[in-house]
Amino acid sequence: MDFNIYNGLMTGVLLLVASAVVVPLFATHRKLAGTLNFLACLAAALIFTGVACQVLIGTGAPTTFDLHLGGLVMPLMIDGFSAVFMALISLMATVTAFYCIGYMEMDHYRHYSLRSFFFCYPVFVAGMIGIVTVDDLTTGFTIAWQMMTLASFFLIRFDYKDETIVRNANKYLLLMELAWAAVLAAGLMVPGCGWGASLHQIAENLGVVDTGLRTLLLALAMLGFGMKAGMFPLGQLWLPDAHSVAPSPISAMLSGVMIKTGVYGMLRTLFWMTPDSMPAHELQYWGLVTAFVGVVTLFIGTAQAVKQVDAKRLHAYSSIGQIGYIIMAIGCARYYLGHEAGLQALALLALFGALCHTLNHAVFKGLLFLCTGSVQYTTGTKDLDKLGGLFGLMPVTAVIAGIAAIAVSGVPAFSGFTSKWAIVGAALLPGKAAGIFVIFGVIALVTSAMTLATYVKFYGMTFTSVGVEWNEKNDIHEVSTAMLLPKLVLAAVCLVQGLFPFLFVALFGRVLATSAGSITQVLGTPEMLSSLAQSYAGVTLRLGDAPVAFSLPLVMIAMLAVAMLFALWLRKAGGAEERTAPVWLCGYQTLNNANRYLSSHIFDAFKKFMKWTGGNVRGA
């Protein structure tokens, strides 16, 4: 099995590298180059997903091996956690590559050569795959990080004629190199560990150093990975500026999967690099600090998202907020792990929430960026003050964007609810045993309402309000099938995530069963996993003598459908007639930007109250 996993991983990476060399040669034929890039990403994704499935269905220890590149030796490890991240990166990279075929035909980009784009895209993907499979913080980590960072830097600054874009990309590169330096320093400063030392070796050696040095090294690793993930206040320094100026499919990759490599690093740091001999109170300290940073990140990031007028900046700030939920859950799991059985069960729930929200956020936030890209493609703007009324003109995109907006808002029966409820529940349920976490849970619950407000604003001002008639372009229409299909695929995945949460509980069980580390030794017991599975199993009804299980979200939707049909019947029963009338313009004869309700006006009092959180927009 090891041989197949190793060869599969190497074959997938070599396919991406070959694509980076060959596809730019066809860049003058833009659609052909885009198609070749997609096919290479698809082939590599199938291989990576096959490797991930092979790992997840296995019963043995994580697969480890050394990769020799000349005189360099890179330790690699593929376990359940790295496998699920590999599959996630593969899905998003393939779907986004398909979307690029149509999107890079945008008039604004037709004056740019696509050679650099199709060179950097597969290198970017290969770098992310490397980050979640290398087993060190030095040699392999550096190669993977630089591939990911440098490739994404050139993708962000693709529109290099805009000085603002170039400046934002330069800032991104500087901060990502600082993040790399912090993690690298942590790996090199561990006594007895040098270049190429595995995480297992690092953990063993951290167990014999003094508390002060161990705290410094763990803090450096968390700082570097936290900056990549978008943790407050580091995320605000680069994430909104970089994600909002990149081409929309690249924005989808940045928010959807790249920042998740930071989450992956934080998980490895807190649950793989912490030695078994580390005192319980020290581990609890790390859990508490991480959860606190997470709750501040989710609150501040979401409060800043509400204020945005640029749709992509709104999504970017929202990503910071959503990453905050994941970081808070990681902190909860780390804190609870060393306590009695009751809190350990909540650690399992918190970790499930963190992993599930990582998967959910990748899909619905990537989908939101693609939908915004479609709006920008056909209207020429992403300014919410200049949009409106697109539901009738771009109905498919509008419905898909609605699914993603409801999901990110955490509405029941949609994907965001499943993971957010697990995270909030894990924080609220300890009661007096961990009272500070109850406060964190309340803040997270309130922040969910702010997320809903953010996406009511985004969706309303883009699709359901009026305004298209005074947009500069008059030929506004639905985007091509090539740009709709990727969004339909992600929307379908998003619905599956929400309607069948027990599938992800089963996946989580396989992740724990095929991983090694401090958390899996305690939480991967059949009893705990069975208890978690029962919580998400749904509703069991007896039809005759046979029990039939139904997904709880599907039951909820069925009940709502019955209620809506009853309301429709009740409405028709009275024989009332419908009449249409022009919109009342409050005394104005014509509707224009001077007298319509703009995005800048929505939640004005709330935005003024939250001015202290930053991210303020002039005039908004």
Coordinates of N, CA and C in Angstrom, one line a residue, residues 302 306 325 409 420 443-455:
T302 N -16.2 39.5 11.3 CA -17.6 39.5 10.8 C -18.1 41.0 10.9
V306 N -19.6 43.4 7.6 CA -20.9 44.1 7.5 C -20.8 45.4 6.8
Y325 N -14.2 30.9 13.8 CA -15.0 29.8 14.3 C -14.1 28.5 14.4
S409 N -24.4 31.7 6.4 CA -25.2 32.3 7.5 C -25.5 31.3 8.6
K420 N -21.4 25.0 12.5 CA -21.5 26.1 13.5 C -22.2 25.6 14.8
I443 N -20.9 34.6 22.3 CA -20.3 35.6 21.3 C -20.4 35.0 19.9
A444 N -20.1 33.7 19.8 CA -20.1 33.1 18.5 C -21.6 33.0 18.0
L445 N -22.5 32.8 18.9 CA -23.9 32.7 18.5 C -24.4 34.1 18.0
V446 N -24.0 35.1 18.7 CA -24.4 36.5 18.3 C -23.8 36.8 16.9
T447 N -22.5 36.4 16.7 CA -21.8 36.7 15.5 C -22.5 36.0 14.3
S448 N -23.1 34.9 14.5 CA -23.9 34.2 13.4 C -25.0 35.1 12.9
A449 N -25.6 35.9 13.8 CA -26.6 36.9 13.4 C -26.0 38.0 12.5
M450 N -24.8 38.4 12.9 CA -24.1 39.4 12.1 C -23.7 38.8 10.7
T451 N -23.4 37.6 10.7 CA -23.1 36.9 9.4 C -24.3 36.9 8.5
L452 N -25.5 36.6 9.1 CA -26.7 36.6 8.4 C -27.0 38.0 7.8
A453 N -26.8 39.0 8.7 CA -27.0 40.4 8.2 C -26.1 40.8 7.0
T454 N -24.8 40.3 7.1 CA -23.9 40.6 6.1 C -24.4 40.0 4.7
Y455 N -24.9 38.8 4.8 CA -25.3 38.2 3.5 C -26.7 38.5 3.0

